[in-house]
Coordinates of C-alpha atoms in Angstrom, one line a residue:
Chain A
M1 CA -0.1 -0.3 0.0
R2 CA 1.1 3.4 -0.9
A3 CA -1.4 6.1 -1.0
S4 CA 0.6 9.3 -0.2
G5 CA 2.2 11.4 -2.9
I6 CA -0.8 11.6 -5.4
T7 CA -2.1 14.8 -6.6
E8 CA -5.7 15.8 -5.5
N9 CA -6.2 16.5 -9.3
A10 CA -6.4 14.0 -12.3
V11 CA -3.6 12.5 -13.6
E12 CA -2.7 12.8 -17.5
L13 CA -1.9 9.6 -19.2
A14 CA -1.7 11.5 -22.6
P15 CA -2.9 15.1 -23.6
G16 CA -6.7 15.1 -23.1
V17 CA -6.8 11.5 -21.5
H18 CA -6.6 11.6 -17.4
W19 CA -7.0 9.0 -14.6
V20 CA -9.8 10.5 -12.3
G21 CA -10.3 7.3 -10.0
A22 CA -9.8 6.9 -6.2
L23 CA -7.2 5.0 -4.1
D24 CA -8.6 2.8 -1.3
P25 CA -5.4 1.7 0.5
H26 CA -7.0 0.3 3.7
L27 CA -9.4 -2.2 1.8
R28 CA -8.4 -5.6 3.2
N29 CA -11.3 -7.7 1.8
F30 CA -12.8 -7.2 -1.6
D31 CA -16.5 -8.5 -2.4
I32 CA -16.1 -10.9 0.6
I33 CA -14.2 -13.5 -1.5
L34 CA -10.8 -11.6 -2.1
R35 CA -8.3 -10.6 0.1
T36 CA -5.9 -7.7 -0.6
A37 CA -2.8 -6.7 1.6
N38 CA -2.4 -3.6 -0.5
G39 CA -5.8 -2.0 -0.7
T40 CA -6.9 -1.3 -4.2
T41 CA -7.8 1.4 -6.6
Y42 CA -11.0 2.4 -8.5
N43 CA -9.9 3.7 -11.9
A44 CA -11.8 5.7 -13.8
Y45 CA -10.8 7.6 -16.9
V46 CA -11.8 11.0 -19.0
V47 CA -11.2 11.1 -22.8
R48 CA -11.5 14.7 -24.4
G49 CA -12.0 14.9 -28.3
E50 CA -12.7 17.8 -30.2
T51 CA -16.4 17.5 -30.1
G52 CA -16.9 15.6 -26.9
V53 CA -15.8 14.4 -23.6
A54 CA -16.1 10.9 -22.5
V55 CA -15.9 9.3 -18.9
I56 CA -15.1 6.0 -18.7
D57 CA -16.4 4.2 -15.8
T58 CA -17.0 5.7 -12.1
V59 CA -15.8 4.5 -8.5
K60 CA -17.1 3.0 -5.6
E61 CA -19.8 5.4 -4.1
S62 CA -18.0 6.0 -0.9
F63 CA -15.0 7.3 -3.0
A64 CA -17.1 9.7 -5.2
D65 CA -16.1 12.7 -3.5
D66 CA -12.4 11.9 -4.9
F67 CA -13.8 11.1 -8.4
F68 CA -15.8 14.1 -8.8
R69 CA -13.0 16.3 -7.5
R70 CA -10.6 14.9 -10.1
L71 CA -13.2 14.9 -12.7
E72 CA -13.7 18.6 -12.1
S73 CA -10.1 19.3 -12.5
V74 CA -10.3 18.5 -16.1
A75 CA -13.7 18.9 -17.4
R76 CA -16.8 20.8 -16.8
Y77 CA -19.9 18.6 -16.4
D78 CA -22.1 20.2 -19.4
E79 CA -19.0 19.3 -21.6
I80 CA -19.4 15.7 -21.0
T81 CA -21.3 13.8 -24.0
T82 CA -20.3 10.2 -23.3
I83 CA -20.4 8.2 -20.3
V84 CA -18.6 4.6 -21.0
L85 CA -19.8 1.7 -18.7
N86 CA -17.2 -1.1 -19.1
H87 CA -18.7 -3.0 -16.0
L88 CA -21.7 -2.3 -13.6
E89 CA -20.3 -3.8 -10.6
P90 CA -21.0 -1.2 -7.6
D91 CA -17.2 -0.5 -7.3
H92 CA -17.4 0.9 -10.9
S93 CA -20.9 2.3 -11.1
G94 CA -21.3 3.6 -7.4
A95 CA -20.8 7.3 -8.7
L96 CA -22.8 6.8 -11.8
P97 CA -26.2 8.1 -10.2
E98 CA -24.8 11.4 -9.0
L99 CA -22.7 11.7 -12.2
L100 CA -26.1 11.4 -14.3
K101 CA -27.5 14.2 -12.1
R102 CA -24.8 16.5 -12.8
A103 CA -24.3 15.6 -16.6
P104 CA -28.0 14.6 -17.5
Q105 CA -27.2 15.6 -21.2
A106 CA -24.5 12.6 -21.5
K107 CA -25.4 9.6 -23.4
V108 CA -24.7 6.2 -21.7
Y109 CA -23.1 3.5 -23.9
L110 CA -22.7 -0.2 -22.2
S111 CA -22.9 -3.8 -23.6
R112 CA -26.3 -5.3 -24.3
R113 CA -26.2 -7.3 -21.1
A114 CA -25.7 -4.4 -19.2
Q115 CA -29.0 -2.8 -19.8
M116 CA -30.9 -4.7 -17.3
M117 CA -28.1 -4.2 -14.7
L118 CA -28.2 -0.5 -15.2
K119 CA -32.1 -0.3 -14.7
A120 CA -31.6 -2.2 -11.4
L121 CA -28.6 0.0 -10.1
L122 CA -30.8 3.2 -10.7
K123 CA -33.8 1.6 -9.1
P124 CA -33.2 3.3 -5.9
S125 CA -33.3 6.9 -7.5
G126 CA -36.9 6.5 -8.7
E127 CA -35.9 8.3 -11.6
A128 CA -36.1 6.8 -15.3
P129 CA -33.0 5.6 -16.8
P130 CA -30.9 7.9 -18.9
E131 CA -30.6 7.7 -22.6
Y132 CA -28.5 4.5 -23.3
I133 CA -27.0 3.1 -26.2
P134 CA -26.1 -0.7 -26.4
V135 CA -23.0 -1.4 -28.0
T136 CA -20.8 -4.2 -29.3
T137 CA -17.5 -5.2 -30.9
G138 CA -17.1 -3.0 -34.0
D139 CA -19.3 0.1 -32.6
T140 CA -17.3 3.3 -32.2
I141 CA -17.9 6.8 -31.0
D142 CA -16.4 9.7 -32.5
L143 CA -15.4 12.5 -30.0
G144 CA -13.7 14.6 -32.5
G145 CA -9.9 13.4 -33.2
R146 CA -10.7 10.7 -30.9
T147 CA -12.3 7.4 -31.5
L148 CA -13.6 4.8 -29.0
H149 CA -13.9 1.5 -30.1
F150 CA -15.8 -1.1 -28.3
L151 CA -15.0 -4.7 -27.7
H152 CA -17.6 -7.3 -26.7
T153 CA -15.8 -9.1 -24.0
P154 CA -18.6 -10.9 -21.8
Y155 CA -18.0 -12.7 -18.6
L156 CA -14.8 -11.1 -17.5
H157 CA -16.1 -11.3 -15.1
W158 CA -19.7 -10.2 -15.2
P159 CA -22.2 -11.1 -18.3
D160 CA -22.2 -7.3 -19.0
T161 CA -18.1 -6.8 -19.1
Q162 CA -16.6 -5.0 -22.5
C163 CA -13.4 -3.1 -23.1
T164 CA -13.0 0.3 -24.9
Y165 CA -10.1 1.0 -27.0
L166 CA -8.9 4.7 -27.9
V167 CA -7.9 4.3 -31.4
E168 CA -5.6 7.1 -31.9
E169 CA -3.5 6.8 -28.5
G170 CA -3.4 3.0 -28.3
M171 CA -4.8 2.8 -25.2
L172 CA -7.0 -0.2 -23.7
F173 CA -9.8 0.8 -21.0
S174 CA -10.1 -2.8 -20.0
G175 CA -12.2 -2.9 -17.2
D176 CA -11.5 -5.8 -14.7
V177 CA -9.4 -7.6 -17.3
F178 CA -5.7 -7.2 -16.6
G179 CA -6.3 -5.5 -13.3
C180 CA -5.8 -6.4 -9.6
H181 CA -6.2 -5.1 -6.1
F182 CA -3.1 -3.2 -5.4
C183 CA -3.1 0.4 -4.3
D184 CA -0.1 2.8 -5.1
A185 CA -0.4 6.1 -5.9
R186 CA 2.5 6.2 -8.0
L187 CA 0.0 4.7 -10.4
Y188 CA 2.2 3.4 -13.2
N189 CA 3.6 -0.3 -13.2
D190 CA 6.8 1.0 -13.9
A191 CA 6.9 3.1 -10.9
V192 CA 4.5 1.0 -8.6
G193 CA 5.8 -1.7 -5.9
D194 CA 5.9 -5.4 -7.0
F195 CA 2.5 -6.0 -7.7
R196 CA 3.0 -9.5 -9.6
F197 CA 1.4 -11.5 -6.8
S198 CA -1.8 -9.3 -6.8
F199 CA -2.1 -9.8 -10.5
E200 CA -1.7 -13.6 -10.7
Y201 CA -3.9 -13.7 -7.4
Y202 CA -6.5 -11.6 -9.2
Y203 CA -6.6 -13.8 -12.1
A204 CA -6.9 -17.1 -10.1
H205 CA -9.9 -15.9 -8.3
I206 CA -12.0 -13.4 -10.9
M207 CA -11.0 -14.5 -14.3
R208 CA -10.0 -18.2 -13.8
P209 CA -13.6 -19.6 -14.0
F210 CA -14.1 -17.9 -17.5
R211 CA -10.9 -18.8 -19.0
E212 CA -12.7 -19.8 -22.3
N213 CA -14.3 -16.1 -22.2
V214 CA -10.6 -14.9 -21.4
L215 CA -9.3 -16.7 -24.7
D216 CA -12.2 -15.3 -26.9
A217 CA -11.5 -11.5 -25.2
L218 CA -7.6 -12.0 -26.0
A219 CA -8.3 -13.0 -29.7
L220 CA -9.8 -9.3 -29.7
I221 CA -7.1 -7.4 -27.7
E222 CA -4.0 -9.1 -29.4
P223 CA -4.3 -7.7 -32.6
L224 CA -4.5 -4.2 -31.3
N225 CA -1.8 -1.6 -31.2
L226 CA -1.3 -1.5 -27.4
R227 CA 0.7 1.4 -26.0
L228 CA -0.9 1.3 -22.6
I229 CA -3.5 -0.7 -20.9
A230 CA -5.8 1.1 -18.2
P231 CA -7.5 -1.4 -16.1
A232 CA -10.1 -0.5 -13.7
H233 CA -8.3 -1.7 -10.7
G234 CA -4.7 -1.3 -9.8
P235 CA -1.5 -0.4 -11.8
I236 CA -1.8 1.2 -15.2
L237 CA 0.3 -0.8 -17.6
R238 CA 2.3 1.5 -19.6
H239 CA 5.6 -0.4 -19.7
M240 CA 5.5 -3.5 -21.7
P241 CA 1.7 -4.0 -21.7
R242 CA 1.6 -6.7 -24.1
D243 CA 3.7 -8.8 -21.6
Y244 CA 0.5 -8.7 -19.3
V245 CA -1.5 -9.7 -22.4
Q246 CA 0.8 -12.8 -22.8
R247 CA 0.8 -13.7 -19.1
Y248 CA -3.2 -14.0 -19.6
R249 CA -2.7 -16.2 -22.4
E250 CA -0.5 -18.3 -20.2
L251 CA -2.9 -18.5 -17.6
A252 CA -5.9 -19.3 -19.5
M253 CA -4.1 -22.5 -20.8
P254 CA -4.8 -26.0 -18.9
R255 CA -2.7 -25.7 -15.7
L256 CA -2.4 -29.9 -16.1
F257 CA -0.5 -31.6 -19.0
N258 CA -3.2 -34.0 -20.0
E259 CA -1.6 -37.0 -21.4
A260 CA -5.0 -38.6 -22.2
R261 CA -5.9 -36.0 -24.9
S262 CA -7.7 -38.5 -27.1
E263 CA -9.5 -39.9 -24.1
K264 CA -12.2 -38.5 -21.8
T265 CA -11.3 -38.4 -18.1
L266 CA -13.4 -39.4 -15.2
V267 CA -12.2 -38.3 -11.9
I268 CA -13.5 -40.3 -8.7
F269 CA -13.1 -38.7 -5.1
Y270 CA -13.9 -40.8 -2.1
I271 CA -13.7 -40.4 1.4
S272 CA -14.4 -43.7 3.7
A273 CA -15.1 -44.4 7.3
Y274 CA -14.8 -48.2 7.2
G275 CA -13.6 -49.2 3.7
N276 CA -17.0 -49.6 2.2
T277 CA -17.5 -46.2 0.5
R278 CA -13.8 -46.8 -0.9
R279 CA -14.9 -50.7 -2.2
M280 CA -17.7 -48.8 -4.1
A281 CA -15.3 -46.3 -5.5
E282 CA -12.8 -49.2 -6.8
S283 CA -15.9 -50.9 -8.2
L284 CA -17.0 -47.9 -10.0
A285 CA -13.5 -46.9 -11.3
A286 CA -13.3 -50.8 -12.4
G287 CA -16.4 -50.3 -14.3
A288 CA -15.7 -47.0 -16.0
E289 CA -12.2 -48.3 -17.2
A290 CA -14.0 -51.6 -18.8
I291 CA -15.9 -49.5 -21.3
G292 CA -12.6 -47.8 -23.0
G293 CA -12.1 -44.6 -23.9
V294 CA -12.0 -43.2 -20.3
R295 CA -8.9 -42.3 -18.2
V296 CA -10.2 -43.2 -15.1
S297 CA -8.3 -41.5 -11.7
L298 CA -9.2 -42.5 -7.9
Y299 CA -8.7 -40.2 -5.3
D300 CA -8.9 -40.4 -1.3
L301 CA -10.1 -37.0 -0.3
E302 CA -8.1 -37.7 2.9
G303 CA -4.8 -37.7 1.1
G304 CA -4.8 -34.8 -1.0
E305 CA -5.2 -31.0 -0.9
S306 CA -8.0 -28.7 -2.2
G307 CA -5.9 -26.6 -4.5
I308 CA -4.6 -29.7 -6.5
F309 CA -8.2 -31.4 -6.6
T310 CA -9.3 -28.0 -7.9
D311 CA -6.8 -28.1 -10.7
L312 CA -7.8 -31.8 -11.4
I313 CA -11.6 -31.0 -11.7
E314 CA -11.2 -28.1 -13.9
E315 CA -9.4 -30.6 -16.5
A316 CA -11.8 -33.6 -15.8
D317 CA -14.9 -34.5 -18.2
G318 CA -16.5 -36.2 -15.4
L319 CA -16.5 -36.4 -11.6
A320 CA -17.9 -38.8 -9.3
F321 CA -18.0 -38.0 -5.3
G322 CA -18.3 -40.8 -2.6
S323 CA -19.2 -40.1 0.8
P324 CA -20.6 -41.9 3.6
T325 CA -23.5 -40.4 5.7
I326 CA -22.7 -39.2 9.2
N327 CA -25.4 -37.2 11.0
A328 CA -27.5 -37.1 7.9
D329 CA -24.8 -35.2 5.9
A330 CA -22.0 -35.8 3.7
V331 CA -18.8 -35.3 5.4
K332 CA -16.8 -32.2 5.6
P333 CA -13.8 -33.2 3.0
I334 CA -16.5 -33.3 0.4
W335 CA -18.0 -30.1 1.3
D336 CA -14.6 -28.5 1.5
V337 CA -13.9 -29.5 -2.2
L338 CA -17.5 -28.8 -3.5
S339 CA -17.4 -25.2 -1.9
S340 CA -14.3 -24.5 -3.3
L341 CA -15.2 -24.7 -7.1
T342 CA -16.3 -21.4 -7.7
T343 CA -12.7 -20.4 -9.2
V344 CA -13.1 -22.9 -11.9
N345 CA -15.4 -23.6 -14.9
V346 CA -17.3 -26.8 -14.2
K347 CA -20.5 -26.1 -16.1
G348 CA -21.9 -28.9 -18.1
K349 CA -19.4 -31.6 -17.0
L350 CA -20.6 -35.1 -15.9
G351 CA -21.5 -35.5 -12.5
A352 CA -22.4 -38.5 -10.0
A353 CA -22.5 -39.4 -6.4
F354 CA -22.4 -42.7 -4.4
G355 CA -21.9 -43.8 -0.9
S356 CA -22.3 -46.5 1.9
Y357 CA -24.6 -45.6 4.9
G358 CA -25.7 -46.8 8.0
W359 CA -29.0 -45.3 8.9
S360 CA -30.6 -42.9 6.4
G361 CA -28.1 -42.1 3.7
E362 CA -28.6 -38.4 2.9
A363 CA -25.3 -37.7 1.6
V364 CA -25.8 -38.9 -2.0
R365 CA -28.7 -36.7 -2.6
L366 CA -27.3 -33.9 -1.2
I367 CA -24.0 -34.0 -3.3
E368 CA -26.1 -34.5 -6.4
D369 CA -28.1 -31.3 -5.4
R370 CA -24.6 -29.3 -4.9
L371 CA -23.6 -30.8 -8.4
R372 CA -26.5 -29.6 -10.1
G373 CA -26.2 -26.3 -8.3
L374 CA -22.7 -26.1 -9.8
K375 CA -24.3 -26.7 -13.3
L376 CA -23.1 -30.2 -13.6
R377 CA -25.3 -32.4 -15.5
V378 CA -26.2 -35.5 -13.6
P379 CA -28.0 -37.9 -15.8
V380 CA -27.7 -41.0 -13.7
E381 CA -29.2 -41.3 -10.2
G382 CA -26.6 -42.0 -7.5
L383 CA -26.1 -45.3 -5.6
R384 CA -26.7 -45.5 -1.9
I385 CA -25.7 -49.1 -0.4
K386 CA -26.4 -49.7 3.0
L387 CA -23.3 -50.4 5.1
V388 CA -21.1 -53.1 3.8
P389 CA -21.5 -53.7 -0.1
D390 CA -22.1 -57.4 -1.2
A391 CA -21.0 -58.8 -4.3
G392 CA -24.2 -58.0 -6.1
E393 CA -24.0 -54.5 -4.7
L394 CA -20.4 -54.2 -6.1
E395 CA -21.8 -55.1 -9.1
Q396 CA -24.2 -52.1 -9.2
C397 CA -21.3 -49.9 -8.4
H398 CA -19.4 -51.4 -11.6
A399 CA -22.6 -51.0 -13.6
L400 CA -22.8 -47.1 -12.4
G401 CA -19.1 -46.6 -13.7
E402 CA -19.9 -48.3 -17.0
T403 CA -22.8 -46.0 -17.4
L404 CA -20.8 -43.0 -16.6
A405 CA -18.1 -44.0 -19.2
R406 CA -20.9 -44.5 -22.0
H407 CA -22.3 -41.1 -21.1
L408 CA -18.7 -39.6 -21.3
T409 CA -18.0 -41.4 -24.7
G410 CA -21.3 -40.8 -26.4
Q411 CA -22.3 -44.5 -26.3
V412 CA -25.6 -44.2 -24.2
E413 CA -28.3 -46.1 -25.9
H414 CA -31.4 -43.9 -26.7
R415 CA -34.1 -44.1 -24.0
E416 CA -37.6 -43.7 -24.3
I417 CA -39.4 -42.3 -21.0
E418 CA -42.8 -41.3 -19.8
F419 CA -42.6 -38.2 -17.8
S420 CA -44.9 -39.4 -15.0
T421 CA -42.5 -42.3 -14.4
L422 CA -39.4 -40.2 -14.6
Q423 CA -38.2 -40.6 -11.2
V424 CA -38.8 -44.5 -10.9
T425 CA -37.1 -44.7 -14.4
L426 CA -34.0 -43.1 -13.3
A427 CA -33.9 -44.7 -9.9
Chain B
M1 CA -54.6 -34.7 -21.9
P2 CA -52.5 -33.9 -25.2
K3 CA -49.1 -35.4 -25.3
A4 CA -46.0 -34.1 -26.6
K5 CA -42.5 -36.1 -26.8
V6 CA -39.2 -33.9 -26.1
T7 CA -35.9 -35.4 -27.0
F8 CA -32.8 -34.2 -25.3
E9 CA -29.9 -34.9 -28.1
D10 CA -26.8 -34.4 -25.8
I11 CA -27.9 -37.8 -23.3
G12 CA -30.0 -39.6 -25.9
V13 CA -33.3 -39.2 -24.0
S14 CA -36.8 -38.7 -25.4
V15 CA -39.7 -38.2 -22.6
T16 CA -43.3 -38.2 -23.3
V17 CA -45.0 -35.3 -21.6
P18 CA -48.1 -33.5 -21.0
A19 CA -49.0 -30.4 -23.0
G20 CA -48.0 -27.3 -21.0
T21 CA -44.8 -28.7 -19.4
R22 CA -42.1 -26.2 -19.5
L23 CA -38.7 -27.5 -20.9
I24 CA -37.0 -27.0 -17.6
E25 CA -39.3 -29.4 -15.7
V26 CA -38.3 -32.2 -17.8
S27 CA -34.2 -31.5 -18.5
E28 CA -33.8 -31.3 -14.9
K29 CA -35.2 -34.6 -13.9
V30 CA -33.5 -36.3 -16.9
G31 CA -30.0 -34.7 -16.2
A32 CA -29.8 -33.3 -19.4
G33 CA -26.8 -30.7 -20.1
I34 CA -29.0 -27.6 -20.0
T35 CA -27.9 -25.5 -16.8
Y36 CA -30.1 -22.9 -14.8
G37 CA -29.6 -19.8 -13.2
C38 CA -32.1 -17.5 -12.3
R39 CA -34.9 -19.7 -13.5
E40 CA -37.1 -16.5 -14.1
G41 CA -36.2 -15.8 -17.8
E42 CA -33.7 -13.1 -16.9
C43 CA -30.2 -14.3 -16.7
C44 CA -30.1 -16.5 -20.1
T45 CA -27.9 -19.2 -18.2
C46 CA -30.4 -22.0 -19.9
L47 CA -30.2 -21.1 -23.4
T48 CA -31.1 -23.8 -25.3
K49 CA -30.8 -24.8 -29.2
I50 CA -34.2 -26.0 -30.5
V51 CA -32.7 -28.6 -33.4
S52 CA -36.3 -29.1 -34.4
G53 CA -39.9 -28.4 -33.6
A54 CA -39.6 -25.2 -32.6
D55 CA -43.1 -24.4 -33.9
N56 CA -44.3 -26.9 -31.0
L57 CA -43.3 -24.6 -28.3
A58 CA -45.6 -21.7 -27.4
P59 CA -44.1 -18.4 -28.8
P60 CA -41.7 -16.6 -26.5
S61 CA -43.1 -13.7 -24.1
M62 CA -41.9 -10.3 -24.5
L63 CA -39.7 -10.8 -21.6
E64 CA -38.1 -13.9 -22.9
D65 CA -38.0 -12.1 -26.4
Q66 CA -36.1 -9.1 -25.0
V67 CA -33.7 -11.6 -23.0
L68 CA -32.9 -13.4 -26.1
K69 CA -32.1 -10.3 -27.9
D70 CA -29.8 -8.7 -25.4
N71 CA -27.8 -11.6 -25.0
L72 CA -27.5 -11.7 -28.8
A73 CA -29.0 -15.5 -28.9
P74 CA -28.7 -17.0 -32.3
R75 CA -32.0 -17.7 -34.2
G76 CA -33.7 -21.0 -33.0
H77 CA -32.6 -20.6 -29.4
R78 CA -35.0 -20.6 -26.4
L79 CA -34.9 -20.0 -22.9
A80 CA -35.8 -23.4 -21.0
C81 CA -37.1 -22.1 -18.1
Q82 CA -39.9 -20.3 -20.1
A83 CA -40.4 -22.5 -23.1
Q84 CA -43.5 -24.4 -22.8
I85 CA -44.2 -27.4 -25.0
I86 CA -47.6 -27.5 -26.6
G87 CA -47.7 -30.6 -28.7
G88 CA -45.8 -32.8 -31.5
E89 CA -42.0 -33.5 -31.3
I90 CA -39.3 -31.1 -30.3
V91 CA -35.4 -32.2 -30.3
V92 CA -33.4 -29.6 -28.1
K93 CA -29.4 -29.7 -26.8
P94 CA -27.8 -27.3 -24.9
A95 CA -26.8 -23.8 -26.5

């Protein structure tokens, strides 16, 4: 954290282009989920052309005074023709309602998916939304000798996110992309302290779940002439900006080398008090391997760490979780893994649950509900075995493994089901 | 009650359903790959490709139509939480 030394006024990035953001050096926890040892910055920008002035993003509401003071040092409110919203999360749109009051003539430019969020954001004011124009890749605004070009970059990290490129200066106003929580009044990446950890940490927690969208965005960003990247948090990247683009590409690549590229992968996690759920897991694994075309991995949750498991889960095509039922619940190590998956994309993966139980056996259904909540598909009802699985029950586990493998490899036979019997059919 | 048949192409399952059923009610029970978010026709998470039989779904409401446009949904896509089956045969898969 280094908050001293900054001017109270705007900071010039280029003639007619200014930083008008705010410093929040004492923040230690962002959005509940993200810690920061260095505070953060809320970066907003002003671009002046011959015929118009654009404000790009605002700041968190409690820092609005800093934002307006810096904005007033470089522009009058009646000059503002354009407000660009790259991302409507409250840390960037907190000062927007007040800005709209002070510059009511300004037109708002945002992504199509931001429209409903804008209305929701302005609800408390009771006022009608301002004139807004949804934009996408290829749309531009001419400010008079200054051209803003929009890039549609959704899910980085909300559905509404976009980037804005100032063509003549080679400046990319990237929103949260290439940002980090790091507060240093010296602002520029070649002047601030070492923020590499913050940059990587931010990617890992904010962007990683959307790595496919990161790659889509990079395809738009990489061809640009980039002289400077101006993100919405953290240092402004004027020195070697393309290095940060390259680092994003590296971070968006799969973390684990997959030797089974041509095969589907099924990872089976289990935990077992008396060895019964373990025997089920082993039989399930044998069943899946018997089908062929699936690389099966078996992991005892007692022997690993959630970080490694998260990497495995991110790369897997199918996941099966085995847990005994203790006090009517799945056991904590299972929930520890299942509650740590918001940092990776598991949507659409195949999921299944199984487990031995002594009395009521709720764990399997609870795990299935969680898997559905994480947006996995759970086409095969899980397997609950009372206490010690016998040979016939282990055969059921084997069959479950076979079925999962068939789902992964597209070998499932077509089934016709009557809706009214659906629950029974799947049991 | 009139019946309809909806096929989930990604998991190879056809379900005979009563007319009036919404896609979400069926796809969740069979474990198809269509995923859900708000379930109220707003977030577009359940965007679904209608492979065939689009006319056998009730037309989209104004809300659904707007959400599809706002999210740049390609032609022939619907929200599974909103789309109501009215008869005939429909084939769907995740968008």
